[in-house]
């Protein structure tokens, strides 16, 4: 069993930056792949970024390429999402999830955090 806890959300003006963290606990062995997803009110949960267990492979949604960067520190069991040049349309609850492979598919992740709210004001 893996527990995931997100942090770092908040309120920021358009053009600003935030760094989200996803701290994992409860499992030993090879690191899981981790994905970030976001969900706005009344909408589905959408893929944002993902990173494989070793950190050498990353995936990004087209809407965040060039603005967001996913990284990980396996010594700290933490994955980060650096978000720059934030836009009002980035406003959502951001979730991290752990799975076997880095993928854009929500269904392929086995463990989920509770989410952290990101609000970008115009």
mmCIF file of C-alpha atoms in Angstrom:
data_model
loop_
_atom_site.group_PDB
_atom_site.id
_atom_site.type_symbol
_atom_site.label_atom_id
_atom_site.label_comp_id
_atom_site.label_asym_id
_atom_site.label_seq_id
_atom_site.Cartn_x
_atom_site.Cartn_y
_atom_site.Cartn_z
ATOM 1 C CA UNK A 1 0.000 0.000 0.000
ATOM 2 C CA UNK A 2 1.222 3.486 -0.871
ATOM 3 C CA UNK A 3 0.081 6.722 0.728
ATOM 4 C CA UNK A 4 0.445 9.971 -1.215
ATOM 5 C CA UNK A 5 0.176 13.463 0.233
ATOM 6 C CA UNK A 6 0.144 16.565 -1.957
ATOM 7 C CA UNK A 7 1.149 20.011 -0.772
ATOM 8 C CA UNK A 8 2.098 23.394 -2.161
ATOM 9 C CA UNK A 9 -1.188 24.558 -3.614
ATOM 10 C CA UNK A 10 -2.554 28.025 -3.057
ATOM 11 C CA UNK A 11 -3.705 31.259 -4.610
ATOM 12 C CA UNK A 12 -1.428 32.980 -7.121
ATOM 13 C CA UNK A 13 -1.810 35.717 -9.709
ATOM 14 C CA UNK A 14 -1.621 34.959 -13.395
ATOM 15 C CA UNK A 15 1.994 34.746 -14.488
ATOM 16 C CA UNK A 16 3.110 33.521 -11.098
ATOM 17 C CA UNK A 17 4.602 30.220 -9.993
ATOM 18 C CA UNK A 18 3.892 27.418 -7.555
ATOM 19 C CA UNK A 19 5.676 24.188 -6.735
ATOM 20 C CA UNK A 20 3.577 21.211 -5.781
ATOM 21 C CA UNK A 21 4.997 18.283 -3.837
ATOM 22 C CA UNK A 22 3.794 14.685 -3.676
ATOM 23 C CA UNK A 23 5.255 12.774 -0.748
ATOM 24 C CA UNK A 24 4.992 8.983 -0.788
ATOM 25 C CA UNK A 25 5.142 6.545 2.101
ATOM 26 C CA UNK A 26 4.269 2.978 2.948
ATOM 27 C CA UNK A 27 6.203 0.992 0.345
ATOM 28 C CA UNK A 28 9.786 -0.171 -0.096
ATOM 29 C CA UNK A 29 11.502 -1.334 -3.256
ATOM 30 C CA UNK A 30 11.594 0.211 -6.716
ATOM 31 C CA UNK A 31 10.032 3.666 -6.954
ATOM 32 C CA UNK A 32 6.630 3.939 -8.592
ATOM 33 C CA UNK A 33 5.928 6.066 -11.626
ATOM 34 C CA UNK A 34 3.998 9.194 -10.596
ATOM 35 C CA UNK A 35 1.514 11.254 -12.507
ATOM 36 C CA UNK A 36 -0.085 14.614 -11.813
ATOM 37 C CA UNK A 37 -3.694 15.194 -12.802
ATOM 38 C CA UNK A 38 -6.056 18.093 -12.298
ATOM 39 C CA UNK A 39 -9.784 18.472 -11.980
ATOM 40 C CA UNK A 40 -11.787 21.666 -12.217
ATOM 41 C CA UNK A 41 -15.336 21.898 -10.819
ATOM 42 C CA UNK A 42 -17.809 20.034 -13.000
ATOM 43 C CA UNK A 43 -15.083 18.620 -15.247
ATOM 44 C CA UNK A 44 -13.262 15.353 -15.638
ATOM 45 C CA UNK A 45 -9.843 14.650 -14.207
ATOM 46 C CA UNK A 46 -7.179 15.456 -16.822
ATOM 47 C CA UNK A 47 -3.580 14.427 -17.201
ATOM 48 C CA UNK A 48 -0.922 17.063 -16.510
ATOM 49 C CA UNK A 49 2.485 15.372 -16.281
ATOM 50 C CA UNK A 50 4.120 12.072 -15.380
ATOM 51 C CA UNK A 51 7.567 10.734 -14.528
ATOM 52 C CA UNK A 52 8.896 7.189 -14.435
ATOM 53 C CA UNK A 53 10.442 5.603 -11.361
ATOM 54 C CA UNK A 54 14.016 6.452 -12.302
ATOM 55 C CA UNK A 55 13.186 10.005 -13.314
ATOM 56 C CA UNK A 56 14.625 9.665 -16.808
ATOM 57 C CA UNK A 57 11.331 9.758 -18.695
ATOM 58 C CA UNK A 58 8.711 12.480 -18.471
ATOM 59 C CA UNK A 59 5.395 13.162 -20.169
ATOM 60 C CA UNK A 60 3.442 16.410 -20.380
ATOM 61 C CA UNK A 61 0.052 17.507 -21.544
ATOM 62 C CA UNK A 62 0.290 19.924 -24.473
ATOM 63 C CA UNK A 63 -1.388 22.626 -22.407
ATOM 64 C CA UNK A 64 1.468 22.740 -19.877
ATOM 65 C CA UNK A 65 4.536 22.000 -22.014
ATOM 66 C CA UNK A 66 7.185 24.647 -21.548
ATOM 67 C CA UNK A 67 5.516 25.955 -18.373
ATOM 68 C CA UNK A 68 5.442 22.970 -15.983
ATOM 69 C CA UNK A 69 8.309 20.686 -14.992
ATOM 70 C CA UNK A 70 7.980 17.381 -13.192
ATOM 71 C CA UNK A 71 10.920 16.007 -11.206
ATOM 72 C CA UNK A 72 11.595 13.626 -8.361
ATOM 73 C CA UNK A 73 13.917 13.038 -5.443
ATOM 74 C CA UNK A 74 13.818 9.331 -4.698
ATOM 75 C CA UNK A 75 15.940 9.759 -1.589
ATOM 76 C CA UNK A 76 13.061 11.852 -0.206
ATOM 77 C CA UNK A 77 10.288 9.782 -1.845
ATOM 78 C CA UNK A 78 8.920 13.010 -3.259
ATOM 79 C CA UNK A 79 7.820 14.119 -6.714
ATOM 80 C CA UNK A 80 7.553 17.801 -7.594
ATOM 81 C CA UNK A 81 5.570 19.772 -10.115
ATOM 82 C CA UNK A 82 7.055 23.193 -10.790
ATOM 83 C CA UNK A 83 4.410 25.388 -12.370
ATOM 84 C CA UNK A 84 5.470 28.639 -14.004
ATOM 85 C CA UNK A 85 3.600 31.237 -16.059
ATOM 86 C CA UNK A 86 0.353 30.149 -14.473
ATOM 87 C CA UNK A 87 -2.922 31.003 -16.176
ATOM 88 C CA UNK A 88 -6.465 31.232 -14.799
ATOM 89 C CA UNK A 89 -7.328 28.090 -16.759
ATOM 90 C CA UNK A 90 -4.796 26.187 -14.644
ATOM 91 C CA UNK A 91 -7.154 26.579 -11.678
ATOM 92 C CA UNK A 92 -8.116 23.128 -10.391
ATOM 93 C CA UNK A 93 -7.540 20.564 -7.689
ATOM 94 C CA UNK A 94 -4.243 18.853 -8.466
ATOM 95 C CA UNK A 95 -3.820 15.182 -7.636
ATOM 96 C CA UNK A 96 -0.757 12.979 -7.710
ATOM 97 C CA UNK A 97 -1.017 9.275 -8.412
ATOM 98 C CA UNK A 98 1.356 6.310 -8.351
ATOM 99 C CA UNK A 99 1.492 3.385 -10.741
ATOM 100 C CA UNK A 100 3.719 0.909 -12.495
ATOM 101 C CA UNK A 101 4.414 2.979 -15.616
ATOM 102 C CA UNK A 102 4.337 6.662 -16.496
ATOM 103 C CA UNK A 103 1.244 7.164 -18.607
ATOM 104 C CA UNK A 104 -1.420 9.730 -19.434
ATOM 105 C CA UNK A 105 -4.180 7.288 -18.551
ATOM 106 C CA UNK A 106 -6.049 7.899 -15.298
ATOM 107 C CA UNK A 107 -7.017 4.233 -15.141
ATOM 108 C CA UNK A 108 -3.420 3.020 -15.037
ATOM 109 C CA UNK A 109 -2.637 4.519 -11.629
ATOM 110 C CA UNK A 110 -3.255 2.505 -8.490
ATOM 111 C CA UNK A 111 -2.841 5.009 -5.672
ATOM 112 C CA UNK A 112 -4.075 8.571 -5.353
ATOM 113 C CA UNK A 113 -3.562 11.479 -3.020
ATOM 114 C CA UNK A 114 -6.317 13.710 -1.656
ATOM 115 C CA UNK A 115 -5.470 16.674 -3.869
ATOM 116 C CA UNK A 116 -4.345 20.248 -3.377
ATOM 117 C CA UNK A 117 -6.190 23.325 -4.628
ATOM 118 C CA UNK A 118 -4.482 25.666 -7.081
ATOM 119 C CA UNK A 119 -6.248 28.926 -7.854
ATOM 120 C CA UNK A 120 -4.884 31.391 -10.403
ATOM 121 C CA UNK A 121 -6.440 34.837 -10.394
ATOM 122 C CA UNK A 122 -6.537 37.046 -13.469
#
